[in-house]
Short mmCIF file of C-alpha atoms in Angstrom, two decimals:
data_model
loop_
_atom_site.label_atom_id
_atom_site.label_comp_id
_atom_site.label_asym_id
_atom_site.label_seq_id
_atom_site.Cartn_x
_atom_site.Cartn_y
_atom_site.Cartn_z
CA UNK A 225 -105.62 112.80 -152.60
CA UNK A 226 -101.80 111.72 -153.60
CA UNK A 227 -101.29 111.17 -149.79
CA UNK A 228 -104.26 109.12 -149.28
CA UNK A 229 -103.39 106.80 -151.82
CA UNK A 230 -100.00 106.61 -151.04
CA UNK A 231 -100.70 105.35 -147.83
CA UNK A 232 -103.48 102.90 -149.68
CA UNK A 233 -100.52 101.09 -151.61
CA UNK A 234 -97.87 101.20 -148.67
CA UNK A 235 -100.77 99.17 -146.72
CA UNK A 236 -100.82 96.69 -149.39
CA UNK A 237 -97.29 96.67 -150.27
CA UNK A 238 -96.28 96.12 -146.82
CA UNK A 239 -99.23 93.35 -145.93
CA UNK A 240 -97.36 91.65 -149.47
CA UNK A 241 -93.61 92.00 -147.89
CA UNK A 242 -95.55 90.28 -144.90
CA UNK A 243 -96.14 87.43 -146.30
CA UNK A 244 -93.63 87.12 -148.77
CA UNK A 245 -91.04 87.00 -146.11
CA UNK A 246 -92.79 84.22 -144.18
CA UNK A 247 -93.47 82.00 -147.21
CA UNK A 248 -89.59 81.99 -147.54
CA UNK A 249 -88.72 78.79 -146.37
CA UNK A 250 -92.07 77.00 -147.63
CA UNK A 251 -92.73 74.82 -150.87
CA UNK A 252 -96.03 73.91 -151.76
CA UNK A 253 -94.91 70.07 -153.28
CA UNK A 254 -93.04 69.52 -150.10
CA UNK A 255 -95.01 71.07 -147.22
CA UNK A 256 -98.99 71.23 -148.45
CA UNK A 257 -101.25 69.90 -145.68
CA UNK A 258 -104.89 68.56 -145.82
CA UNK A 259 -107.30 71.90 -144.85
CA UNK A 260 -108.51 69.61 -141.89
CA UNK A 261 -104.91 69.37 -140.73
CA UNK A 262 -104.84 73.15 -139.90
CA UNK A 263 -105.11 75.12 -137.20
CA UNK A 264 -108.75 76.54 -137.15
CA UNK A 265 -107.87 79.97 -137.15
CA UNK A 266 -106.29 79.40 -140.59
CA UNK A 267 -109.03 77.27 -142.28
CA UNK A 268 -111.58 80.08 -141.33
CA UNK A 269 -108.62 82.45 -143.19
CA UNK A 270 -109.01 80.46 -145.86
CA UNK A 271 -112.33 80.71 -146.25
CA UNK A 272 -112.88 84.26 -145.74
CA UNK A 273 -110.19 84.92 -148.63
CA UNK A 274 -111.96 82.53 -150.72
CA UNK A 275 -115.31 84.25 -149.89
CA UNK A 276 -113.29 87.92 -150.14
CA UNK A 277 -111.91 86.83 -153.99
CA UNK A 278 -115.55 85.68 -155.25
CA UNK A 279 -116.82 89.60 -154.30
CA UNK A 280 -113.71 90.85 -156.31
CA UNK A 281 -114.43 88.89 -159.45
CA UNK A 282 -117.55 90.10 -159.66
CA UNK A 283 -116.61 93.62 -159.00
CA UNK A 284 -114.28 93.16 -161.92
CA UNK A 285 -117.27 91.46 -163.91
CA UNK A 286 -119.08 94.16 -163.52
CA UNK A 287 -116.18 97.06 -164.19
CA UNK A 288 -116.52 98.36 -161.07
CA UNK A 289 -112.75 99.12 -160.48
CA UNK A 290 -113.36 100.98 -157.56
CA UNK A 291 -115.22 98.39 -155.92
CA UNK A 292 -111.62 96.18 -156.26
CA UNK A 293 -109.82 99.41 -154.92
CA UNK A 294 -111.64 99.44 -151.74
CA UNK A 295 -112.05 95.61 -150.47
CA UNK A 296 -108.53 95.18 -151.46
CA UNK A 297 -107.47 98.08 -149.33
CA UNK A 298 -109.92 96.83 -146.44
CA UNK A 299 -108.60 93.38 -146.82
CA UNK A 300 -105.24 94.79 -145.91
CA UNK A 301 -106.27 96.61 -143.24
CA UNK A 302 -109.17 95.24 -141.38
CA UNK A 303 -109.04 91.31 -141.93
CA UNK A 304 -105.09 90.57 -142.47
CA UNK A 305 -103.15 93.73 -140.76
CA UNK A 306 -105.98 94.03 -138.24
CA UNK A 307 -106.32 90.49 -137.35
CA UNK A 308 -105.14 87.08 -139.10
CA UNK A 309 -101.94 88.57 -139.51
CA UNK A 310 -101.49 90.19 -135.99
CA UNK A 311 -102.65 86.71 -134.30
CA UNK A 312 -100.08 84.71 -136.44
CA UNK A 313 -96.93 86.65 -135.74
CA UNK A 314 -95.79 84.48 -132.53
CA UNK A 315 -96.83 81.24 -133.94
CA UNK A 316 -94.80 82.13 -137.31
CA UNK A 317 -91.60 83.57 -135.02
CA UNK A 318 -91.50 81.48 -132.24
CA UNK A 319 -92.70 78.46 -133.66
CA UNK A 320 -89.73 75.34 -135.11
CA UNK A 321 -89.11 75.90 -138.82
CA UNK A 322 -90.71 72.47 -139.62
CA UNK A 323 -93.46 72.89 -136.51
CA UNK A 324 -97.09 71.70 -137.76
CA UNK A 325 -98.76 74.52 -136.36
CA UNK A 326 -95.89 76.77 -138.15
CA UNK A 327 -96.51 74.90 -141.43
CA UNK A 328 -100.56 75.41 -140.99
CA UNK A 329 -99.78 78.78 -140.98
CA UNK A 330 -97.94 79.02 -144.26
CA UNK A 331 -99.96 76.65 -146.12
CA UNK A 332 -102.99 79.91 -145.12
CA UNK A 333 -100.59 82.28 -146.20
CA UNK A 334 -99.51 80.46 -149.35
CA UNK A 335 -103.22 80.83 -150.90
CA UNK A 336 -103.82 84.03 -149.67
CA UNK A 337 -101.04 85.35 -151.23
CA UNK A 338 -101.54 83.27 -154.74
CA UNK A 339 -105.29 84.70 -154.75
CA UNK A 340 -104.20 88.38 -153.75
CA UNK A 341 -101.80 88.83 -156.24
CA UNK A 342 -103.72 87.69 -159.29
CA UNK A 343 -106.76 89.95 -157.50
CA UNK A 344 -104.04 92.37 -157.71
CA UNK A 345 -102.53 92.30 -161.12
CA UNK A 346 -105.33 93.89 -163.03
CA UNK A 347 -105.18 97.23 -161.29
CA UNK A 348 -101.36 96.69 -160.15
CA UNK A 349 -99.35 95.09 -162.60
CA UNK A 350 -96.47 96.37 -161.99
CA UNK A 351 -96.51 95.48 -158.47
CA UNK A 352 -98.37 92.72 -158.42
CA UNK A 353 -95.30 90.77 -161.05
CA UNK A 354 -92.45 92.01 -159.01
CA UNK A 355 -94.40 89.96 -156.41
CA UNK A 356 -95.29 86.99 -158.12
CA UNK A 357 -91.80 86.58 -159.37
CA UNK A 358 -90.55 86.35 -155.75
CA UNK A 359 -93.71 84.14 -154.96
CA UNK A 360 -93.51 81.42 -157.97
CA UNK A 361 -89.00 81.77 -158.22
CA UNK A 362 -89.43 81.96 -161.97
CA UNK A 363 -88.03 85.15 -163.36
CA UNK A 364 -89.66 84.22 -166.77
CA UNK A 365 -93.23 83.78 -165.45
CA UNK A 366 -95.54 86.44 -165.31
CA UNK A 367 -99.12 86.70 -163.02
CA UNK A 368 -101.09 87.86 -166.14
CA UNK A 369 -100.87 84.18 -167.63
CA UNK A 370 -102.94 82.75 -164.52
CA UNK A 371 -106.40 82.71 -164.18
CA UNK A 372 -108.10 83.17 -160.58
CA UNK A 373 -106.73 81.25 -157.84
CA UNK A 374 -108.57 77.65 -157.46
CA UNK A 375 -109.23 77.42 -153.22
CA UNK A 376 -108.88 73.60 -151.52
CA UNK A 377 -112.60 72.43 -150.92
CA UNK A 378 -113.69 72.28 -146.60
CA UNK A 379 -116.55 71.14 -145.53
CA UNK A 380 -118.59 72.93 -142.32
CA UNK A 381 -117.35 76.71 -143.76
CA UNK A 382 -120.54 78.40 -143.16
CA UNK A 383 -120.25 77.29 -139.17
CA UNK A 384 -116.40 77.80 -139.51
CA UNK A 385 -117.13 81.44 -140.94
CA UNK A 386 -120.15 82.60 -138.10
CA UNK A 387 -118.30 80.71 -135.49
CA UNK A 388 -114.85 83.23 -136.23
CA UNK A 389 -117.44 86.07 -136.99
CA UNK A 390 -119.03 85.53 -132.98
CA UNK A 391 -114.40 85.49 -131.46
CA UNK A 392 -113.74 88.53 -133.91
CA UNK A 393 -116.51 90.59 -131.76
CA UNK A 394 -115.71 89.44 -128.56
CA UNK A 395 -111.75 90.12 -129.09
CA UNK A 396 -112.79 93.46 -130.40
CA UNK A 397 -114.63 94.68 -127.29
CA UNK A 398 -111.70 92.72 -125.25
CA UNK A 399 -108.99 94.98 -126.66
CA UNK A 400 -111.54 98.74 -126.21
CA UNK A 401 -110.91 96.89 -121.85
CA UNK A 402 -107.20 96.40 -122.92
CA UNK A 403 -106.86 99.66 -123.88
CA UNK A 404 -108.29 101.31 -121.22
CA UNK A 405 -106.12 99.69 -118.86
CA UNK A 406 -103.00 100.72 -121.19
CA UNK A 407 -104.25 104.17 -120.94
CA UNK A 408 -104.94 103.92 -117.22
CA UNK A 409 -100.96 102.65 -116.92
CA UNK A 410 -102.21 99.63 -115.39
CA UNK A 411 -99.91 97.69 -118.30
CA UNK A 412 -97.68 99.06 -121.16
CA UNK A 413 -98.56 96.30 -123.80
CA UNK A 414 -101.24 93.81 -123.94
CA UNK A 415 -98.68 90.55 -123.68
CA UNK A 416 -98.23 92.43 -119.73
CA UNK A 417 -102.22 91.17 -119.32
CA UNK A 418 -104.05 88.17 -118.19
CA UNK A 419 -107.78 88.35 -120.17
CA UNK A 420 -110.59 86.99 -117.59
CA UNK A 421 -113.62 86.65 -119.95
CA UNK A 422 -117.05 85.71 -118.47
CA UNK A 423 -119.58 84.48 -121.40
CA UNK A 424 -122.68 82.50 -121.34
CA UNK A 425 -123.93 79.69 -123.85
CA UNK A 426 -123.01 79.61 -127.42
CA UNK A 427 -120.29 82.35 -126.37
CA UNK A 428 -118.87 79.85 -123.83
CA UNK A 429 -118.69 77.28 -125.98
CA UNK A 430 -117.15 78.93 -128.97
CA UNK A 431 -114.32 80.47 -126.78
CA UNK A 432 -114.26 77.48 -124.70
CA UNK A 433 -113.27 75.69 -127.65
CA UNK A 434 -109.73 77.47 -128.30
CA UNK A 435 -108.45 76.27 -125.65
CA UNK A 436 -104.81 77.38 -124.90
CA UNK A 437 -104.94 79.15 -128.25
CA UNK A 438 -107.37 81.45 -126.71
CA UNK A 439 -104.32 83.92 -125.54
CA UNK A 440 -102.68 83.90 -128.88
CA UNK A 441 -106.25 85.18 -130.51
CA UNK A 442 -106.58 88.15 -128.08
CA UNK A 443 -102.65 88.70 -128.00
CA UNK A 444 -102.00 88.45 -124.19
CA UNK A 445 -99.87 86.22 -121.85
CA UNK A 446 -103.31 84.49 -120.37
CA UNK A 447 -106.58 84.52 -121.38
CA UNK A 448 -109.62 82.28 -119.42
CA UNK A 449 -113.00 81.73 -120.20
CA UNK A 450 -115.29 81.47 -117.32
CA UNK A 451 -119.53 80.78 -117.05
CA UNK A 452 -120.89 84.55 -117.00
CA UNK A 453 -124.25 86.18 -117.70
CA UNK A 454 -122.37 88.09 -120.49
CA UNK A 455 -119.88 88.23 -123.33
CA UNK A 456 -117.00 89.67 -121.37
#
């Protein structure tokens, strides 16, 4: 049991660390963007945190502590670790320290992390203030005198959300194929791949849509979309 939930706060701990360390060089008065300024993959990041905090509160309005436990481990895991965070790494590292697409990307981070840690503090204070001290650079400030983070309004999030839903699937069964051919030898990490996907209608369109960015979602060095009968 100590083991398991060891490795339940290292996740979070670490995902915190994460984006601590690439919020170093931003400052909200300085570099905030409008939401319809972003890249899209970061709006929709937005909104699923948004959407992710507003089933916490009312876990926590209800008492149901375990409830908090659980989404804020999955959080970790599935949705950041798994996927925002693993898409963002070469646009945050290879990006120029002032880049637009750079700043998108920590303008996401910056209100995931204020919502996380205030999701946080009730069940990790401890934590959560050594955190938030880093975060807000006020060694007399503590996160137990905020309130719930307040999100930036965007218009079209229900599309945004389903849209993001429909890529998350597809890159899903694209990386069971990318593993197979890792397994197989046929490439030692998925940057060694080009990504050939073959998808029909709404699919089409939805992948279609990302453009060059398409590569950067399923994490190799190409990735094309081409009129198929299927999803991949």
């Amino acid at each position: 049991i100590l083991t398991r939930v060891a490795e339940a706060y290292r996740r979070i701990r670490n995902t915190l660390r994460f984006l601590l360390a690439n919020l170093v060089d931003y400052r909200p008065a300085e570099h905030a963007m409008p939401v319809g300024e972003w890249v899209e993959i970061d709006r929709y990041a937005l909104e699923l945190t948004r959407r992710w905090q507003d089933e916490l509160v009312a876990a926590y309005d209800r008492y149901e502590f375990h409830v908090v436990v659980h989404k804020l481990q999955t959080f970790c895991s599935e949705d950041l670790g798994g996927f925002y965070l693993d898409v963002l790494k070469d646009r945050l590292y290879t990006s120029a320290a002032g880049a637009p697409a750079r700043r998108s990307a920590q303008n996401a981070l910056w209100h995931i992390t204020a919502s996380m840690l205030r999701l946080m503090a009730p069940i990790l204070a401890f934590t959560a203030d050594e955190a938030w001290k880093v975060f807000a650079g006020a060694a007399d400030d503590n996160v137990l005198f905020h309130t719930w983070h307040r999100f930036p309004e965007q218009s079209g999030a229900d599309a945004l959300v389903g849209r993001w839903t429909r890529i998350r699937a597809v890159r899903a069964e694209a990386l069971k194929e990318l593993e197979r051919a890792r397994e197989a030898k046929a490439i030692g990490a998925p940057l060694q791949a080009e990504l050939d996907l073959d998808a029909a209608g709404d699919d089409h369109a939805v992948l279609a849509a990302l453009g060059d960015d398409l590569k950067f979602v399923f994490i190799t060095s190409q990735a094309r979309v081409h009129h198929g009968d299927g999803a991949l």
